[in-house]
Coordinates of C-alpha atoms in Angstrom, one line a residue:
M1 CA 83.3 84.7 99.3
S2 CA 85.6 83.0 96.8
S3 CA 88.9 84.8 96.9
L4 CA 90.8 88.0 96.4
P5 CA 91.8 89.0 92.8
M6 CA 95.3 87.7 92.3
P7 CA 97.9 90.1 91.1
S8 CA 98.4 89.4 87.5
A9 CA 101.5 87.4 86.6
P10 CA 104.0 89.2 84.5
P11 CA 105.6 87.6 81.4
V12 CA 108.7 85.4 82.2
V13 CA 111.8 87.6 82.4
Q14 CA 114.8 85.5 81.4
R15 CA 117.7 86.7 83.5
A16 CA 121.4 85.8 83.1
R17 CA 122.9 83.7 85.8
E18 CA 124.8 86.6 87.2
S19 CA 126.8 86.4 90.4
F20 CA 124.9 86.5 93.6
S21 CA 126.4 89.9 94.5
D22 CA 125.1 91.3 91.2
F23 CA 121.7 89.6 91.7
V24 CA 121.5 91.2 95.2
S25 CA 122.5 94.5 93.8
A26 CA 119.9 94.4 91.0
Y27 CA 117.2 93.5 93.6
R28 CA 118.3 96.3 95.9
D29 CA 118.0 98.7 93.1
R30 CA 114.5 97.6 92.3
L31 CA 113.4 97.9 95.9
T32 CA 115.0 101.3 96.2
H33 CA 113.1 102.5 93.1
L34 CA 109.8 100.9 94.2
F35 CA 109.9 102.2 97.9
G36 CA 112.0 105.2 97.4
T37 CA 110.5 107.1 94.4
R38 CA 107.1 105.4 93.9
H39 CA 105.1 107.2 96.6
D40 CA 102.0 105.2 95.8
V41 CA 103.7 102.1 97.2
D42 CA 103.6 103.8 100.7
A43 CA 99.8 104.0 100.4
T44 CA 99.9 100.4 101.4
G45 CA 100.3 101.7 105.0
T46 CA 96.7 102.7 105.0
E47 CA 95.2 100.6 102.1
R48 CA 94.9 96.8 101.7
G49 CA 96.8 94.6 99.2
V50 CA 99.8 94.9 97.1
P51 CA 99.7 97.2 94.0
P52 CA 100.0 94.9 90.9
F53 CA 103.0 96.7 89.6
V54 CA 104.8 96.0 93.0
I55 CA 104.4 92.2 92.6
Q56 CA 105.4 92.4 88.9
R57 CA 108.6 94.5 89.5
F58 CA 109.4 92.5 92.6
R59 CA 109.1 89.2 90.7
D60 CA 111.1 90.5 87.7
V61 CA 114.2 90.1 89.7
D62 CA 112.7 87.3 91.5
P63 CA 114.2 86.9 95.0
L64 CA 112.2 83.7 95.5
S65 CA 114.3 81.9 92.9
V66 CA 117.1 81.5 95.6
F67 CA 114.9 79.0 97.3
V68 CA 114.4 76.7 94.3
P69 CA 117.3 74.4 93.1
Q70 CA 118.8 75.1 89.8
E71 CA 117.5 71.7 88.3
Y72 CA 113.9 73.0 88.7
G73 CA 114.7 76.4 87.1
G74 CA 115.8 78.4 90.2
R75 CA 119.0 79.9 91.3
G76 CA 119.5 77.5 94.2
G77 CA 122.1 78.6 96.7
P78 CA 122.8 78.2 100.4
I79 CA 120.3 79.3 103.1
G80 CA 122.4 82.4 103.6
H81 CA 121.2 83.6 100.2
G82 CA 117.6 83.3 101.3
L83 CA 118.4 85.3 104.5
T84 CA 120.0 88.1 102.4
M85 CA 116.8 88.3 100.3
L86 CA 114.7 88.6 103.5
E87 CA 117.1 91.3 104.8
E88 CA 117.1 93.3 101.6
T89 CA 113.3 93.1 101.4
S90 CA 112.6 94.0 105.0
Y91 CA 114.8 97.1 104.8
H92 CA 112.2 98.6 102.6
S93 CA 109.0 96.7 103.6
L94 CA 108.4 94.2 106.3
P95 CA 105.2 92.9 104.9
L96 CA 106.8 92.2 101.5
S97 CA 109.6 90.4 103.4
L98 CA 107.1 88.3 105.1
I99 CA 105.7 87.3 101.6
V100 CA 109.3 86.1 100.8
G101 CA 109.5 84.3 104.1
I102 CA 106.2 82.6 103.8
N103 CA 107.1 81.4 100.2
G104 CA 110.6 80.3 101.0
G105 CA 110.5 79.0 104.5
L106 CA 107.0 77.7 104.7
F107 CA 106.4 76.3 101.2
L108 CA 109.4 76.0 98.9
Q109 CA 112.0 74.7 101.5
P110 CA 109.7 71.8 102.8
V111 CA 108.7 71.0 99.2
V112 CA 112.3 70.8 98.1
K113 CA 113.2 68.7 101.0
Y114 CA 110.2 66.4 101.4
G115 CA 108.3 66.5 98.1
T116 CA 108.0 63.5 95.9
E117 CA 110.0 63.8 92.7
E118 CA 106.7 63.8 90.7
A119 CA 105.4 66.7 92.8
K120 CA 108.6 68.7 92.5
Q121 CA 108.6 68.3 88.7
R122 CA 105.0 69.3 88.6
V123 CA 105.2 72.4 90.9
L124 CA 108.7 73.9 91.0
P125 CA 109.5 74.7 87.4
S126 CA 105.9 76.3 87.0
Y127 CA 106.4 78.2 90.2
V128 CA 109.6 79.9 88.9
R129 CA 108.5 80.2 85.2
D130 CA 105.0 81.6 85.9
R131 CA 106.0 83.7 88.9
K132 CA 103.6 82.0 91.4
L133 CA 103.0 82.5 95.1
A134 CA 102.5 79.9 97.8
G135 CA 101.8 79.5 101.5
L136 CA 101.3 77.2 104.4
M137 CA 97.9 76.4 106.2
I138 CA 98.3 75.0 109.7
T139 CA 96.2 77.2 112.1
E140 CA 92.5 76.4 112.7
P141 CA 89.8 78.6 114.4
D142 CA 89.8 76.3 117.5
Y143 CA 93.4 75.1 117.4
G144 CA 96.1 77.8 117.0
S145 CA 99.1 76.8 119.2
E146 CA 97.7 73.3 119.6
A147 CA 98.6 72.4 116.1
L148 CA 98.7 68.7 116.9
S149 CA 95.0 68.8 117.8
M150 CA 93.9 70.2 114.4
E151 CA 90.7 68.7 113.1
T152 CA 91.4 68.9 109.3
G153 CA 91.6 65.2 108.2
W154 CA 92.5 63.3 105.1
R155 CA 91.8 59.8 103.8
A156 CA 92.9 57.9 100.7
T157 CA 90.4 57.3 97.9
D158 CA 90.1 54.4 95.4
H159 CA 91.7 56.4 92.5
D160 CA 95.1 57.4 93.7
T161 CA 94.0 60.7 95.3
V162 CA 93.7 62.0 98.8
K163 CA 90.5 63.6 100.2
I164 CA 91.3 66.5 102.7
E165 CA 88.5 68.3 104.6
G166 CA 88.6 70.9 107.4
T167 CA 88.9 74.7 108.2
K168 CA 92.0 76.9 108.3
H169 CA 92.5 80.5 109.1
W170 CA 95.2 83.2 109.4
A171 CA 97.2 81.7 106.5
G172 CA 99.1 84.6 104.9
L173 CA 98.3 85.2 101.2
T174 CA 94.7 83.8 101.7
G175 CA 93.0 84.0 98.3
W176 CA 96.2 84.8 96.5
A177 CA 98.4 81.8 96.7
D178 CA 98.6 79.5 93.6
Y179 CA 99.9 76.6 95.8
W180 CA 99.0 75.7 99.4
L181 CA 100.8 73.4 101.6
L182 CA 98.0 72.0 103.6
T183 CA 98.4 70.2 107.0
A184 CA 96.0 67.4 108.0
R185 CA 95.8 64.4 110.2
P186 CA 95.1 60.9 108.8
R187 CA 91.6 59.5 109.5
T188 CA 91.0 56.1 110.9
K189 CA 88.4 53.7 109.4
D190 CA 85.9 54.9 112.0
G191 CA 86.4 58.5 111.1
G192 CA 88.6 59.5 114.0
L193 CA 92.0 61.3 113.7
R194 CA 95.4 59.8 114.3
R195 CA 98.0 61.8 116.2
D196 CA 100.4 62.3 113.3
V197 CA 100.4 65.2 110.8
D198 CA 100.9 65.1 107.0
F199 CA 101.5 67.8 104.4
F200 CA 100.0 68.0 101.0
I201 CA 100.4 70.4 98.0
A202 CA 97.2 71.8 96.7
D203 CA 97.3 73.5 93.2
Q204 CA 94.7 76.2 93.2
N205 CA 94.5 76.1 89.4
Q206 CA 93.6 72.5 89.3
P207 CA 90.0 71.2 89.4
G208 CA 89.1 69.9 92.8
E209 CA 92.1 71.4 94.5
H210 CA 90.9 74.9 95.2
V211 CA 90.6 76.2 98.7
D212 CA 87.6 78.5 99.1
V213 CA 87.8 81.7 101.1
E214 CA 84.8 82.1 103.4
E215 CA 85.8 85.4 105.0
L216 CA 88.6 87.9 104.6
Y217 CA 89.9 89.4 107.9
P218 CA 90.5 93.1 108.5
N219 CA 93.9 92.5 109.9
L220 CA 95.3 95.5 112.0
G221 CA 98.9 95.5 110.4
L222 CA 100.6 93.7 107.6
K223 CA 98.0 95.2 105.3
M224 CA 99.9 93.9 102.1
L225 CA 99.0 90.5 103.1
P226 CA 95.4 89.0 103.0
Y227 CA 94.3 86.7 105.8
G228 CA 91.1 85.0 106.3
L229 CA 88.9 81.9 107.0
N230 CA 89.3 79.0 104.5
R231 CA 87.1 76.1 103.8
V232 CA 89.2 73.0 102.8
D233 CA 87.4 70.4 100.7
V234 CA 89.9 69.3 98.1
E235 CA 91.1 66.1 96.4
V236 CA 94.9 66.0 95.5
P237 CA 97.1 63.4 93.8
T238 CA 98.7 60.9 96.3
S239 CA 102.0 62.1 94.9
S240 CA 101.3 65.6 96.5
R241 CA 101.8 64.2 99.9
L242 CA 105.3 65.1 101.4
E243 CA 107.4 62.2 102.5
P244 CA 108.8 62.6 106.0
T245 CA 112.1 60.8 106.8
S246 CA 110.5 59.5 110.1
T247 CA 107.2 60.9 111.4
G248 CA 105.0 63.8 110.3
V249 CA 105.4 65.5 113.6
K250 CA 109.2 65.7 113.2
M251 CA 108.8 67.0 109.6
M252 CA 106.6 69.7 110.9
L253 CA 109.0 70.6 113.6
D254 CA 111.9 70.6 111.2
T255 CA 109.9 73.0 108.9
L256 CA 108.9 75.2 111.7
H257 CA 112.2 75.4 113.4
R258 CA 113.9 76.2 110.1
S259 CA 111.4 79.0 109.6
R260 CA 111.8 80.4 113.0
L261 CA 115.7 80.5 112.5
Q262 CA 115.2 82.5 109.4
I263 CA 113.0 85.2 111.1
P264 CA 116.2 87.1 112.0
G265 CA 116.7 87.6 108.2
M266 CA 113.5 89.7 108.2
G267 CA 114.5 91.3 111.6
M268 CA 117.9 92.3 110.2
G269 CA 116.7 94.6 107.4
Y270 CA 113.8 95.9 109.4
L271 CA 116.1 96.8 112.4
R272 CA 118.8 98.4 110.2
R273 CA 116.1 100.6 108.6
I274 CA 114.8 101.7 111.9
L275 CA 118.1 102.4 113.2
D276 CA 119.1 104.4 110.1
D277 CA 115.9 106.5 110.1
A278 CA 116.2 107.2 113.8
L279 CA 119.7 108.4 113.4
V280 CA 118.7 110.7 110.6
H281 CA 115.8 112.0 112.7
A282 CA 118.0 112.5 115.8
R283 CA 120.6 114.4 113.8
E284 CA 118.1 116.6 111.9
R285 CA 115.5 117.3 114.7
F286 CA 116.4 120.1 117.0
V287 CA 114.7 120.6 120.4
G288 CA 115.9 123.3 122.9
G289 CA 118.5 124.6 120.5
K290 CA 120.3 121.3 120.1
A291 CA 119.9 118.2 118.1
L292 CA 118.1 115.2 119.6
L293 CA 121.3 113.2 119.2
D294 CA 122.9 115.4 121.7
Y295 CA 120.5 114.3 124.5
D296 CA 121.7 111.4 126.8
Q297 CA 118.4 109.5 126.7
V298 CA 118.3 109.6 122.9
K299 CA 121.8 108.3 122.8
A300 CA 120.7 105.5 125.1
R301 CA 117.8 104.6 122.7
L302 CA 120.0 104.5 119.7
A303 CA 122.7 102.5 121.4
R304 CA 120.0 100.0 122.3
L305 CA 118.8 99.9 118.7
Q306 CA 122.3 99.4 117.6
S307 CA 122.7 96.4 119.9
F308 CA 119.6 94.9 118.4
V309 CA 121.1 95.0 114.9
T310 CA 124.4 93.4 116.1
G311 CA 122.6 90.6 117.9
T312 CA 120.4 89.9 114.9
A313 CA 123.5 89.8 112.7
A314 CA 124.9 87.1 114.9
M315 CA 121.6 85.1 114.7
C316 CA 121.8 85.4 110.8
M317 CA 125.3 84.2 110.8
E318 CA 124.4 81.1 112.9
T319 CA 121.3 80.3 110.9
A320 CA 123.3 80.6 107.6
G321 CA 125.8 78.1 108.8
T322 CA 123.7 75.5 110.5
A323 CA 120.1 75.6 109.1
G324 CA 120.4 74.3 105.6
I325 CA 117.7 72.0 104.3
D326 CA 120.4 69.2 104.3
R327 CA 120.1 69.2 108.1
D328 CA 117.3 67.9 110.3
L329 CA 116.3 70.6 112.7
F330 CA 113.4 68.9 114.6
G331 CA 115.6 68.7 117.6
D332 CA 116.9 72.3 117.6
G333 CA 113.8 73.8 119.4
L334 CA 116.0 75.7 122.0
K335 CA 117.9 77.7 119.5
A336 CA 114.9 78.1 117.1
N337 CA 112.6 79.3 119.8
A338 CA 115.3 81.6 121.3
F339 CA 116.0 83.3 118.0
K340 CA 112.3 83.7 117.1
T341 CA 111.3 85.2 120.4
V342 CA 114.2 87.5 121.0
V343 CA 114.4 89.0 117.5
T344 CA 110.6 89.6 117.4
D345 CA 110.7 91.2 120.9
W346 CA 113.5 93.4 119.6
M347 CA 111.5 94.3 116.6
Q348 CA 108.5 95.5 118.6
E349 CA 110.8 97.3 121.1
A350 CA 112.6 99.1 118.2
A351 CA 109.3 100.3 116.7
Q352 CA 108.1 101.6 120.1
S353 CA 111.4 103.4 120.6
F354 CA 111.4 104.9 117.1
L355 CA 107.8 106.0 117.6
Q356 CA 108.9 107.7 120.9
L357 CA 111.8 109.5 119.1
S358 CA 109.5 110.5 116.2
G359 CA 107.0 112.2 118.4
A360 CA 103.4 113.1 117.2
Q361 CA 104.6 112.7 113.6
G362 CA 105.4 109.1 114.1
Y363 CA 101.8 108.4 115.2
R364 CA 100.6 108.6 111.7
E365 CA 99.5 105.6 109.9
D366 CA 101.6 106.6 106.8
H367 CA 104.8 107.1 108.9
R368 CA 107.3 104.3 109.1
A369 CA 107.3 104.3 112.9
G370 CA 103.5 103.9 113.1
R371 CA 103.5 101.2 110.4
A372 CA 106.4 99.4 112.0
L373 CA 104.6 99.3 115.4
V374 CA 101.5 97.5 113.9
D375 CA 103.5 95.4 111.4
S376 CA 106.0 94.0 113.8
R377 CA 103.5 93.1 116.5
P378 CA 102.1 90.0 114.9
Y379 CA 105.7 88.6 114.7
Q380 CA 105.4 88.1 118.4
I381 CA 102.3 85.9 118.0
F382 CA 102.5 83.9 114.7
E383 CA 104.7 80.7 114.4
G384 CA 104.2 80.2 118.1
S385 CA 103.3 82.9 120.7
N386 CA 106.4 84.3 122.3
D387 CA 105.0 83.5 125.9
I388 CA 104.5 79.8 124.9
L389 CA 107.9 79.6 123.2
Y390 CA 109.7 81.1 126.2
Q391 CA 108.0 78.5 128.5
Q392 CA 109.3 75.8 126.1
V393 CA 112.7 77.2 126.2
T394 CA 112.7 76.8 130.0
E395 CA 111.1 73.4 129.9
S396 CA 113.7 72.1 127.4
V397 CA 116.5 73.3 129.7
V398 CA 114.9 71.8 132.9
K399 CA 114.3 68.4 131.1
A400 CA 118.0 68.4 130.1
M401 CA 119.0 69.3 133.7
R402 CA 116.9 66.6 135.2
R403 CA 118.5 64.1 132.8
L404 CA 121.9 65.1 134.0
K405 CA 120.9 65.4 137.6
Q406 CA 122.0 69.0 137.6
V407 CA 120.2 71.5 139.7
D408 CA 122.5 74.6 139.4
L409 CA 121.4 76.6 136.4
G410 CA 124.7 78.4 136.0
A411 CA 126.7 75.2 136.0
Y412 CA 124.4 73.8 133.3
L413 CA 124.5 76.8 131.1
R414 CA 128.3 77.0 131.3
A415 CA 128.5 73.5 130.0
E416 CA 125.8 73.9 127.2
P417 CA 127.4 74.9 123.9
L418 CA 124.5 77.2 123.0
T419 CA 125.2 79.3 126.2
A420 CA 128.7 78.4 127.6
R421 CA 130.8 81.4 127.1
A422 CA 128.0 83.9 127.5
A423 CA 126.9 82.3 130.8
S424 CA 130.4 82.5 132.1
T425 CA 130.3 86.4 131.9
F426 CA 127.5 86.4 134.6
G427 CA 129.6 85.3 137.5
E428 CA 127.2 84.5 140.5
S429 CA 124.1 85.9 138.9
L430 CA 123.2 82.6 137.5
A431 CA 124.4 80.6 140.6
F432 CA 121.0 79.3 141.9
D433 CA 119.1 76.0 141.9
I434 CA 116.1 75.5 139.6
D435 CA 112.7 75.1 141.3
W436 CA 111.4 72.1 139.4
S437 CA 107.7 73.1 140.2
M438 CA 107.9 76.7 139.2
P439 CA 104.7 78.3 138.0
Q440 CA 104.1 79.2 134.4
R441 CA 104.9 82.8 134.7
K442 CA 108.4 81.9 136.1
L443 CA 108.9 79.5 133.2
V444 CA 108.4 82.4 130.9
D445 CA 110.6 84.8 132.8
L446 CA 113.4 82.3 132.8
G447 CA 112.9 81.5 129.1
K448 CA 113.3 85.1 128.3
A449 CA 116.6 85.2 130.1
I450 CA 118.0 81.9 128.7
S451 CA 116.9 83.0 125.1
R452 CA 119.0 86.2 125.4
I453 CA 121.9 84.4 126.9
V454 CA 121.8 82.1 123.6
T455 CA 121.9 85.4 121.5
M456 CA 124.8 86.6 123.5
E457 CA 126.7 83.3 122.7
M458 CA 126.2 83.9 118.9
T459 CA 127.3 87.5 119.3
I460 CA 130.5 86.4 121.1
E461 CA 131.1 84.1 118.1
L462 CA 130.4 86.9 115.7
G463 CA 133.1 89.0 117.4
E464 CA 135.6 86.2 117.1
R465 CA 134.9 86.1 113.3
G466 CA 136.0 89.7 112.9
Y467 CA 132.8 91.7 113.5
S468 CA 133.3 95.1 115.2
A469 CA 134.6 94.6 118.7
E470 CA 133.0 97.8 119.9
L471 CA 129.6 96.8 118.5
V472 CA 130.0 93.4 120.0
Q473 CA 130.8 94.7 123.5
N474 CA 127.8 97.2 123.3
M475 CA 125.4 94.4 122.5
L476 CA 126.7 92.2 125.3
A477 CA 126.5 95.0 127.9
E478 CA 122.9 95.9 126.9
T479 CA 121.7 92.3 126.9
R480 CA 123.6 91.4 130.1
A481 CA 121.8 94.1 131.9
E482 CA 118.5 93.0 130.6
V483 CA 119.1 89.3 131.5
R484 CA 120.0 90.3 135.1
S485 CA 116.8 92.3 135.4
L486 CA 114.8 89.2 134.2
L487 CA 116.7 87.0 136.6
E488 CA 115.8 89.4 139.4
T489 CA 112.1 89.1 138.3
Y490 CA 112.4 85.4 138.2
R491 CA 113.9 85.1 141.7
S492 CA 111.4 87.5 143.3
G493 CA 108.4 86.0 145.0
G494 CA 105.1 87.7 145.7
L495 CA 103.0 86.0 142.8
T496 CA 99.7 88.0 142.3
A497 CA 96.4 86.6 141.3
V498 CA 93.2 87.9 139.9
V499 CA 90.7 89.1 142.6
E500 CA 87.4 87.8 141.3
D501 CA 83.9 89.0 142.1
T502 CA 85.0 92.5 142.8
V503 CA 82.6 95.6 142.6
A504 CA 83.3 98.7 140.7
P505 CA 86.1 100.7 142.4
D506 CA 84.7 103.3 144.7
W507 CA 87.5 105.8 144.8
L508 CA 85.6 109.0 144.9
S509 CA 84.4 108.6 148.5
R510 CA 88.1 108.2 149.5
V511 CA 89.3 111.5 148.3
R512 CA 90.8 113.8 150.9
L513 CA 90.6 117.5 149.8
A514 CA 93.8 119.4 150.4
G515 CA 93.4 122.0 153.2

């Protein structure tokens, strides 16, 4: 199979350089029209791909221009502008927001930061002018979370080009992207692979640079985006190689950490929309002679959804202030992993809760609750499985504690800037010594708790900057209760294990009939 038919590129629309607020307003109006009045857009809940008119109207306003510097034809702007585009998009469509995130965080930002001037001049003006799309290929069939073990390799040729060969899969926009950022390891003279990783820009419209699609996957959710298996056998100019400031591994970590820190932008609009729709449903749906909103359990669900929105707003605030491409984020794994895991867990829990409130109607593929359930689930897997990232959160804390010769978790967290004030609100709940040899499941449990304490710290800061004190206090109360439950799970013993070589359960012979 070659590739999917690419949505046709619309003619260039020259837009005045209006203020960012006017730009956002125009984009919001466009999305409201597309997803509020065009009912055929909602068909993408059950059908695959993006209707061509959606891509055309979406790119007419061109939210992706905020990721491209003005000298290359874009709007430029701080990272907060990109987060705003993600939020506005995900309020109407989480899959479309992921398209924005892939293009912005996983292609444009690393190219702008690390690309050679020759490559940027060749790629960025065309990207904006011709309304192109782009993505990143890291994952391989045998190496998902083990990115550093990838088998795609590259070698220099004798004519100022680089030959890249390998297999990639689960890259969003498979068969659609005009540009790919390909990851590969340098080959040794004997054909082996070095430990470092390099990034290369491949232009799908240039001879010899096209990545072939071997198979398209029937992905369960996010049906707007094509995914599949790709055969990489390309030759690109040497100037297409990104230039790390130190090592390729640090460049990859910088890119992935920045991307993870921007996932709250997608979560923000998505969670706001679920909360808005759930509130409307709770006010308008009557059961037993009264509105759902009058039931205490419904109030509890809605209050928790509201706490998710508040906590995500705090993460967006932090990212906007600290994660610009002028900063190196390869050492910010604790914060990046905490943000990614917590907001994506919240997204899935919010979908489950909205589906519960919606009843049978929500269990339709064309209902927002049903679509939210399957569309948000991959967020807990891609860009690092949450289980693995939670483990890494704990390991990074344990490593720092060992270095400081500190064994008391509470004492450490009260001294750590990412958790200091939030940890102080737990009293004796955090006063215990770390088990240096804890099993993996305990690493995950503790990572969940620490990550939520990090988000509490950001929420405290959000409140100090003038955000609603009532909303902040509600978020802190909800999350504090969750953390205490996680800590209780962590401290409990009784680790279970799989009982192997068991026979089929014989329960029928053990039935006692009532007399």
